[in-house]
Tab-separated table of C-alpha atoms and ligand atoms in Angstrom:
chain	number	residue	atom	x	y	z
A	1	MET	CA	-14.761	-49.229	0.344
A	2	ALA	CA	-16.092	-46.510	-1.875
A	3	GLN	CA	-17.671	-44.969	1.206
A	4	ASP	CA	-14.189	-44.923	3.124
A	5	VAL	CA	-12.618	-43.150	0.221
A	6	ALA	CA	-15.358	-40.673	0.090
A	7	GLN	CA	-14.940	-40.001	3.852
A	8	GLU	CA	-11.142	-39.605	3.906
A	9	PRO	CA	-11.077	-35.833	2.850
A	10	VAL	CA	-13.730	-34.955	5.265
A	11	ALA	CA	-11.606	-36.430	8.133
A	12	ASP	CA	-8.621	-34.386	6.753
A	13	GLU	CA	-10.739	-31.447	6.817
A	14	VAL	CA	-11.668	-31.795	10.360
A	15	ARG	CA	-8.078	-32.595	11.361
A	16	GLY	CA	-7.217	-29.251	9.625
A	17	LEU	CA	-9.925	-27.612	11.732
A	18	PHE	CA	-8.552	-28.927	14.996
A	19	GLU	CA	-5.042	-27.548	13.976
A	20	LEU	CA	-6.734	-24.273	13.487
A	21	MET	CA	-8.479	-24.332	17.068
A	22	TYR	CA	-5.241	-25.387	18.695
A	23	GLY	CA	-3.625	-22.315	16.913
A	24	THR	CA	-4.600	-19.974	19.923
A	25	CYS	CA	-2.891	-22.544	22.381
A	26	LYS	CA	0.302	-22.649	20.276
A	27	ALA	CA	0.491	-18.759	19.949
A	28	GLN	CA	-0.015	-18.418	23.650
A	29	VAL	CA	2.853	-20.907	24.333
A	30	VAL	CA	4.998	-18.611	22.119
A	31	ARG	CA	3.971	-15.663	24.302
A	32	ALA	CA	4.589	-17.357	27.506
A	33	PHE	CA	7.973	-18.255	26.177
A	34	VAL	CA	8.740	-14.545	25.598
A	35	LEU	CA	7.186	-13.393	29.029
A	36	LEU	CA	9.173	-15.962	30.965
A	37	ASP	CA	12.254	-14.941	28.842
A	38	LEU	CA	13.234	-18.630	28.375
A	39	ALA	CA	15.654	-17.562	25.705
A	40	GLY	CA	17.394	-15.496	28.352
A	41	ALA	CA	17.408	-18.222	30.848
A	42	LEU	CA	18.953	-20.605	28.530
A	43	ALA	CA	21.169	-18.078	26.873
A	44	GLY	CA	24.286	-19.197	28.765
A	45	GLY	CA	23.721	-22.861	27.648
A	46	PRO	CA	21.613	-25.738	28.281
A	47	LEU	CA	20.018	-26.238	31.766
A	48	ARG	CA	18.857	-29.339	33.665
A	49	PRO	CA	15.064	-29.301	34.318
A	50	ASP	CA	15.730	-28.638	38.019
A	51	GLU	CA	18.005	-25.679	37.096
A	52	LEU	CA	15.524	-24.122	34.939
A	53	VAL	CA	12.775	-24.408	37.606
A	54	VAL	CA	15.090	-22.566	40.054
A	55	ARG	CA	16.058	-20.092	37.374
A	56	LEU	CA	12.301	-19.456	36.538
A	57	ASN	CA	11.192	-19.771	40.211
A	58	SER	CA	8.510	-22.007	38.709
A	59	HIS	CA	6.328	-25.220	39.241
A	60	ALA	CA	8.323	-28.341	38.424
A	61	GLY	CA	5.627	-30.316	36.676
A	62	ALA	CA	3.968	-27.518	34.932
A	63	THR	CA	7.458	-26.296	33.789
A	64	ALA	CA	8.378	-29.828	32.398
A	65	SER	CA	5.062	-29.851	30.532
A	66	PHE	CA	5.639	-26.321	29.124
A	67	VAL	CA	9.224	-27.230	28.073
A	68	ARG	CA	7.846	-30.186	26.126
A	69	ALA	CA	5.299	-27.913	24.317
A	70	CYS	CA	8.052	-25.472	23.438
A	71	ALA	CA	10.071	-28.319	22.071
A	72	ALA	CA	7.053	-29.380	20.031
A	73	LEU	CA	7.008	-25.795	18.497
A	74	GLY	CA	10.760	-25.847	18.003
A	75	LEU	CA	11.585	-23.175	20.436
A	76	VAL	CA	13.874	-25.464	22.656
A	77	ARG	CA	15.533	-28.737	22.135
A	78	LEU	CA	15.703	-31.496	24.642
A	79	GLU	CA	19.409	-32.866	24.706
A	80	PRO	CA	20.070	-36.617	24.995
A	81	ASP	CA	21.159	-36.067	28.616
A	82	GLY	CA	17.835	-34.399	29.412
A	83	ARG	CA	19.168	-30.827	29.391
A	84	ILE	CA	17.096	-28.055	27.655
A	85	ALA	CA	18.736	-25.945	25.091
A	86	VAL	CA	17.327	-22.990	23.305
A	87	THR	CA	16.915	-23.424	19.390
A	88	SER	CA	17.885	-20.929	16.815
A	89	LEU	CA	14.234	-19.943	16.542
A	90	GLY	CA	13.801	-19.601	20.309
A	91	GLY	CA	16.872	-17.571	20.330
A	92	LYS	CA	15.016	-14.951	18.252
A	93	LEU	CA	12.548	-14.397	21.006
A	94	GLY	CA	14.834	-12.903	23.659
A	95	THR	CA	13.968	-9.824	25.458
A	96	GLY	CA	14.439	-6.781	23.221
A	97	ALA	CA	14.604	-8.848	20.002
A	98	PRO	CA	12.330	-7.534	17.285
A	99	ALA	CA	10.252	-10.744	17.169
A	100	ALA	CA	9.632	-10.503	20.878
A	101	ALA	CA	7.963	-6.992	20.291
A	102	HIS	CA	5.636	-8.608	17.779
A	103	VAL	CA	4.762	-11.337	20.219
A	104	ARG	CA	4.150	-8.938	23.095
A	105	TYR	CA	1.838	-6.796	21.071
A	106	LEU	CA	0.185	-9.257	18.678
A	107	LEU	CA	-0.416	-11.863	21.153
A	108	GLY	CA	-1.153	-9.696	24.211
A	109	PRO	CA	-4.632	-9.029	25.562
A	110	GLY	CA	-5.118	-5.691	23.756
A	111	VAL	CA	-5.277	-7.671	20.434
A	112	THR	CA	-6.566	-11.045	21.560
A	113	ARG	CA	-9.541	-9.460	23.594
A	114	ALA	CA	-10.541	-7.896	20.325
A	115	TYR	CA	-10.478	-11.359	18.577
A	116	GLU	CA	-13.111	-12.551	21.283
A	117	HIS	CA	-15.595	-10.233	19.770
A	118	MET	CA	-15.116	-11.058	15.892
A	119	LYS	CA	-18.736	-12.132	15.660
A	120	ASP	CA	-20.039	-8.811	16.883
A	121	VAL	CA	-17.401	-7.147	14.589
A	122	VAL	CA	-19.121	-8.753	11.752
A	123	LEU	CA	-22.666	-8.017	12.983
A	124	ARG	CA	-22.081	-4.414	13.991
A	125	GLY	CA	-19.119	-3.226	11.899
A	126	ARG	CA	-17.431	-1.959	14.964
A	127	SER	CA	-13.872	-2.952	16.210
A	128	GLY	CA	-13.478	-5.515	18.919
A	129	GLY	CA	-12.425	-2.756	21.094
A	130	GLU	CA	-15.464	-0.623	20.559
A	131	VAL	CA	-17.610	-3.792	21.128
A	132	HIS	CA	-15.911	-4.501	24.571
A	133	GLY	CA	-15.609	-0.759	25.506
A	134	GLN	CA	-11.919	0.084	25.121
A	135	HIS	CA	-10.153	1.141	21.899
A	136	LEU	CA	-6.919	-0.504	21.377
A	137	PHE	CA	-4.929	2.859	21.507
A	138	ASP	CA	-6.517	3.690	24.919
A	139	TYR	CA	-5.723	0.064	26.027
A	140	LEU	CA	-2.015	0.465	24.971
A	141	GLY	CA	-1.783	3.637	26.909
A	142	ASP	CA	-2.897	1.750	30.090
A	143	HIS	CA	-0.421	-1.037	29.531
A	144	PRO	CA	3.050	0.151	28.957
A	145	ASP	CA	4.619	-3.204	28.026
A	146	GLU	CA	2.226	-3.776	25.003
A	147	GLY	CA	2.216	-0.079	24.288
A	148	SER	CA	5.935	0.030	23.788
A	149	ALA	CA	5.940	-3.257	21.919
A	150	TYR	CA	3.360	-1.849	19.647
A	151	GLU	CA	5.425	1.289	18.853
A	152	ASN	CA	8.578	-0.824	18.447
A	153	VAL	CA	6.788	-3.039	15.901
A	154	MET	CA	5.636	0.169	14.025
A	155	SER	CA	9.286	1.593	13.969
A	156	GLU	CA	10.352	-1.775	12.391
A	157	PHE	CA	7.682	-1.265	9.549
A	158	THR	CA	9.110	2.340	9.236
A	159	ALA	CA	12.535	1.014	8.747
A	160	ASP	CA	11.139	-1.151	5.859
A	161	CYS	CA	10.178	1.766	3.826
A	162	LEU	CA	12.434	4.716	4.782
A	163	ALA	CA	15.056	4.484	2.050
A	164	GLY	CA	12.420	4.056	-0.604
A	165	LEU	CA	10.563	7.119	0.854
A	166	LEU	CA	13.848	9.411	0.976
A	167	THR	CA	14.312	8.341	-2.761
A	168	ALA	CA	10.725	8.875	-3.785
A	169	HIS	CA	10.211	12.282	-2.279
A	170	ASP	CA	12.418	15.404	-2.129
A	171	PHE	CA	12.429	16.832	1.438
A	172	SER	CA	14.924	19.546	0.893
A	173	GLY	CA	12.521	22.489	0.340
A	174	TYR	CA	10.455	22.154	3.579
A	175	ARG	CA	10.820	24.555	6.530
A	176	ARG	CA	8.585	23.002	9.194
A	177	MET	CA	7.177	19.573	9.439
A	178	VAL	CA	4.616	17.861	11.595
A	179	ASP	CA	4.423	14.143	11.907
A	180	VAL	CA	0.832	13.421	12.672
A	181	GLY	CA	0.370	10.164	14.714
A	182	GLY	CA	4.212	9.959	14.352
A	183	GLY	CA	4.836	7.165	16.896
A	184	LYS	CA	8.354	7.168	18.444
A	185	GLY	CA	9.535	9.592	15.749
A	186	ASP	CA	11.613	7.302	13.499
A	187	LEU	CA	10.196	8.693	10.288
A	188	LEU	CA	10.419	12.503	11.321
A	189	CYS	CA	14.129	11.892	12.629
A	190	HIS	CA	15.212	10.369	9.368
A	191	VAL	CA	13.484	13.141	7.212
A	192	LEU	CA	14.995	15.770	9.355
A	193	SER	CA	18.437	14.302	8.958
A	194	ALA	CA	17.849	14.315	5.137
A	195	ALA	CA	16.559	18.025	5.476
A	196	PRO	CA	19.022	19.824	7.734
A	197	GLN	CA	17.134	23.180	7.001
A	198	ALA	CA	13.889	22.014	8.634
A	199	THR	CA	12.503	21.721	12.125
A	200	GLY	CA	9.805	19.185	12.967
A	201	THR	CA	7.045	18.551	15.485
A	202	LEU	CA	6.268	14.919	16.544
A	203	TYR	CA	2.520	14.673	17.307
A	204	ASP	CA	0.885	11.666	19.106
A	205	LEU	CA	-1.027	10.504	22.135
A	206	PRO	CA	0.504	11.516	25.397
A	207	HIS	CA	1.793	8.136	26.335
A	208	VAL	CA	3.503	7.665	23.033
A	209	ILE	CA	5.163	11.084	23.249
A	210	GLU	CA	6.599	10.042	26.359
A	211	LEU	CA	8.032	6.904	24.698
A	212	ALA	CA	9.373	9.073	21.959
A	213	ARG	CA	11.067	11.381	24.216
A	214	ASP	CA	13.076	8.495	25.744
A	215	ALA	CA	13.785	7.033	22.442
A	216	VAL	CA	14.972	10.271	20.868
A	217	ALA	CA	17.216	11.034	24.091
A	218	ALA	CA	18.742	7.700	23.739
A	219	GLY	CA	19.447	7.419	20.163
A	220	VAL	CA	19.077	10.359	18.063
A	221	PRO	CA	22.046	12.707	17.354
A	222	ASP	CA	21.920	16.162	18.822
A	223	ASP	CA	21.813	17.967	15.305
A	224	VAL	CA	18.431	16.286	14.741
A	225	ALA	CA	17.202	16.167	18.303
A	226	SER	CA	17.705	19.867	18.658
A	227	ARG	CA	15.442	20.440	15.723
A	228	LEU	CA	12.525	18.285	17.115
A	229	GLU	CA	9.731	19.304	19.248
A	230	PHE	CA	7.069	17.058	20.955
A	231	ALA	CA	3.511	17.756	21.029
A	232	PRO	CA	0.923	15.328	22.802
A	233	GLY	CA	-2.573	15.588	21.494
A	234	ASN	CA	-5.421	13.837	19.715
A	235	PHE	CA	-5.493	14.076	15.950
A	236	LEU	CA	-9.227	13.585	15.909
A	237	GLU	CA	-9.658	16.955	17.682
A	238	SER	CA	-6.689	19.115	16.442
A	239	VAL	CA	-3.038	19.165	14.891
A	240	PRO	CA	-0.282	21.590	15.376
A	241	GLY	CA	-0.471	24.417	12.762
A	242	GLY	CA	2.063	26.605	10.919
A	243	ALA	CA	3.875	23.800	9.049
A	244	ASP	CA	4.619	23.443	5.254
A	245	LEU	CA	4.612	19.616	5.328
A	246	TYR	CA	2.279	17.293	7.104
A	247	LEU	CA	3.282	13.617	7.300
A	248	LEU	CA	0.605	11.013	7.990
A	249	LYS	CA	2.169	7.435	7.910
A	250	SER	CA	0.464	4.222	8.759
A	251	VAL	CA	-2.395	6.233	10.367
A	252	LEU	CA	-5.383	6.081	8.048
A	253	ILE	CA	-5.437	2.280	7.813
A	254	ASP	CA	-6.341	2.177	11.433
A	255	TRP	CA	-9.552	4.012	11.006
A	256	SER	CA	-13.037	3.842	9.766
A	257	ASP	CA	-14.090	5.912	6.605
A	258	GLU	CA	-15.938	8.270	9.088
A	259	HIS	CA	-12.713	8.768	11.226
A	260	VAL	CA	-10.538	9.020	8.107
A	261	ALA	CA	-12.773	11.915	6.946
A	262	ARG	CA	-12.499	13.463	10.466
A	263	ILE	CA	-8.707	13.229	10.669
A	264	LEU	CA	-8.238	14.545	7.149
A	265	ALA	CA	-10.645	17.406	7.959
A	266	THR	CA	-8.830	18.249	11.184
A	267	ILE	CA	-5.496	18.562	9.126
A	268	HIS	CA	-7.181	20.504	6.323
A	269	ARG	CA	-8.600	23.099	8.920
A	270	THR	CA	-5.348	23.769	10.374
A	271	ALA	CA	-2.612	23.330	7.482
A	272	PRO	CA	-1.719	26.616	5.969
A	273	GLU	CA	-2.965	26.953	2.367
A	274	GLY	CA	-0.266	25.693	-0.118
A	275	SER	CA	1.119	23.295	2.577
A	276	THR	CA	1.800	19.621	1.518
A	277	LEU	CA	0.380	16.533	3.121
A	278	LEU	CA	2.086	13.284	2.488
A	279	VAL	CA	0.117	10.135	3.152
A	280	ILE	CA	2.331	7.078	3.279
A	281	ASP	CA	0.350	3.865	3.899
A	282	TRP	CA	-0.159	0.401	2.760
A	283	PHE	CA	-2.193	0.357	-0.471
A	284	GLY	CA	-4.774	-2.397	-0.713
A	285	PRO	CA	-5.981	-4.014	-4.000
A	286	ASP	CA	-7.819	-1.998	-6.534
A	287	THR	CA	-9.289	-4.750	-8.784
A	288	ALA	CA	-10.677	-8.183	-8.465
A	289	GLU	CA	-7.449	-9.609	-10.053
A	290	GLU	CA	-5.308	-7.866	-7.304
A	291	VAL	CA	-7.516	-9.341	-4.610
A	292	ALA	CA	-7.059	-12.868	-6.141
A	293	ALA	CA	-3.130	-12.362	-6.438
A	294	ASP	CA	-2.873	-11.702	-2.669
A	295	PRO	CA	-5.080	-14.029	-0.562
A	296	SER	CA	-3.275	-13.084	2.734
A	297	MET	CA	-4.646	-9.422	2.313
A	298	ALA	CA	-7.960	-10.773	3.111
A	299	LEU	CA	-6.970	-12.006	6.612
A	300	ARG	CA	-4.809	-8.721	7.257
A	301	ASP	CA	-7.813	-6.637	6.361
A	302	PHE	CA	-10.057	-8.493	8.766
A	303	PHE	CA	-7.421	-8.344	11.437
A	304	VAL	CA	-7.276	-4.471	11.044
A	305	ARG	CA	-10.992	-4.240	11.184
A	306	THR	CA	-11.133	-6.292	14.398
A	307	ILE	CA	-8.376	-4.777	16.366
A	308	VAL	CA	-8.913	-1.068	15.583
A	309	GLY	CA	-11.874	-0.715	13.254
A	310	GLY	CA	-9.697	0.231	10.323
A	311	ARG	CA	-9.233	-1.316	6.756
A	312	TYR	CA	-6.920	-1.451	3.728
A	313	ARG	CA	-7.711	1.029	1.113
A	314	SER	CA	-6.885	1.023	-2.504
A	315	ARG	CA	-5.009	3.850	-4.105
A	316	ARG	CA	-8.237	5.170	-5.569
A	317	GLU	CA	-9.940	5.173	-2.184
A	318	PHE	CA	-7.068	7.099	-0.657
A	319	GLU	CA	-7.284	9.596	-3.600
A	320	ALA	CA	-11.134	9.980	-3.016
A	321	ALA	CA	-10.688	10.461	0.767
A	322	LEU	CA	-8.161	13.204	0.255
A	323	THR	CA	-9.999	14.972	-2.633
A	324	ASN	CA	-13.349	14.826	-0.508
A	325	ALA	CA	-11.378	16.399	2.499
A	326	GLY	CA	-10.499	19.457	0.152
A	327	PHE	CA	-6.891	18.405	-0.685
A	328	THR	CA	-5.562	18.349	-4.306
A	329	VAL	CA	-3.659	15.046	-5.043
A	330	GLU	CA	-0.657	15.865	-7.093
A	331	ARG	CA	1.156	12.598	-7.228
A	332	VAL	CA	0.771	8.971	-6.242
A	333	ILE	CA	3.165	6.297	-6.219
A	334	SER	CA	1.817	2.842	-5.621
A	335	ALA	CA	4.673	0.814	-4.732
A	336	PHE	CA	7.777	2.804	-3.499
A	337	ALA	CA	9.076	0.170	-1.151
A	338	THR	CA	8.534	-3.443	-0.773
A	339	GLY	CA	6.981	-5.047	2.349
A	340	PRO	CA	4.174	-7.362	3.317
A	341	SER	CA	1.946	-5.322	1.129
A	342	HIS	CA	2.608	-2.268	-1.052
A	343	TRP	CA	3.796	0.852	0.433
A	344	GLY	CA	1.938	3.693	-1.278
A	345	LEU	CA	2.722	7.465	-1.270
A	346	LEU	CA	0.311	10.289	-1.968
A	347	VAL	CA	1.373	13.755	-2.335
A	348	ALA	CA	-1.424	16.252	-1.777
A	349	ARG	CA	-1.787	19.882	-1.589
A	350	ARG	CA	-3.905	21.925	0.932
B	1	SAM	C1	0.158	2.460	13.154
B	1	SAM	S1	0.780	3.678	14.342
B	1	SAM	C2	1.853	4.590	13.123
B	1	SAM	C3	3.041	5.251	13.769
B	1	SAM	C4	4.089	6.009	12.977
B	1	SAM	N1	3.316	6.960	12.039
B	1	SAM	C5	4.722	5.013	12.055
B	1	SAM	O1	4.532	4.903	10.841
B	1	SAM	O2	5.533	4.102	12.500
B	1	SAM	C6	-0.500	4.787	14.568
B	1	SAM	C7	-0.149	5.911	15.492
B	1	SAM	O3	-1.249	6.836	15.729
B	1	SAM	C8	-1.154	7.112	17.061
B	1	SAM	N2	-2.525	7.597	17.252
B	1	SAM	C9	-3.750	6.817	17.454
B	1	SAM	N3	-4.771	7.586	17.691
B	1	SAM	C10	-4.334	8.895	17.920
B	1	SAM	C11	-4.849	10.047	18.161
B	1	SAM	N4	-6.329	10.073	18.625
B	1	SAM	N5	-4.215	11.182	18.161
B	1	SAM	C12	-2.870	11.179	17.974
B	1	SAM	N6	-2.247	9.960	17.531
B	1	SAM	C13	-2.940	8.922	17.592
B	1	SAM	C14	-0.780	6.016	17.739
B	1	SAM	O4	-0.530	6.178	19.109
B	1	SAM	C15	0.373	5.392	16.896
B	1	SAM	O5	1.550	5.887	17.223
């Protein structure tokens, strides 16, 4: 009896482990749900299994099994008459929905291939991409579906902090801005609309600049779009010159200390003396107490290391990186907007 009692927690732990191991399968069911656009197929109302098979042009037995798995995850509901209905949760994963972009990027091979190399990430201190031979950003350039999903996810993060940023910093005095690694241009377009005197250059990898051109043409008013230039390039090598404001948002987190030093040195080399560099990024914990207060940070940090070789940095680490690169840090705001972690802002002078 005493032995049974002693064994019970162990059995629970093992059950928990199996849950973890099946996590990959569950996540990929969600991805298949998105790739097959089951939410779209069921948007017009519940379908009989044979109707769904025709709609998906799929295998009947495998579809029935997949639908049961989706029901187990709460993405669809099986009606008493056997028809399949999309649930409220499943409905949030339709094509074009923000959550579907997260799924396409986070559960796509660009990220999951890196996970397969976690052991070597630990042993070698390199990202999964470096271990298997293709950095995530190169992969995203070769895979437009995941590449545009990634940039959509980044735009969503930007939307989280825009209002706070525009309140925290006065953009009215700048003449020419460069957004370094600016993605689809959400940040720069919003800053330009708050600073009607300024022009801006969006600088990113060539495939992202193409996405940005389309996004700006489709949704940015002319008075902002007419003040915006696009510049494809590689910030590890060069950045556009002649600006009085350089923006660097959610970029440094993706890079190792060596790469961070190189990116900052590149900007320092080119930015005119007296120009401003704004670093906007997620701040990691500074103290052991802060680490203990946010256990999910540990997983997010290892995620970033694995997929791109970057890491979360504390306010002090950002300040040190900027100072070492030759910038003078004039102002730091530790939490100017809320989010999954703290949005930090550093204002530095070249
Ligand atoms: C995390 S995203 C941030 C995008 C944008 N700043 C934002 O906050 O939404 C990082 C960006 O850096 C860009 N990037 C990565 N490597 C780059 C490089 N070598 N040169 C220029 N841009 C690069 C990516 O394409 C991506 O748009």
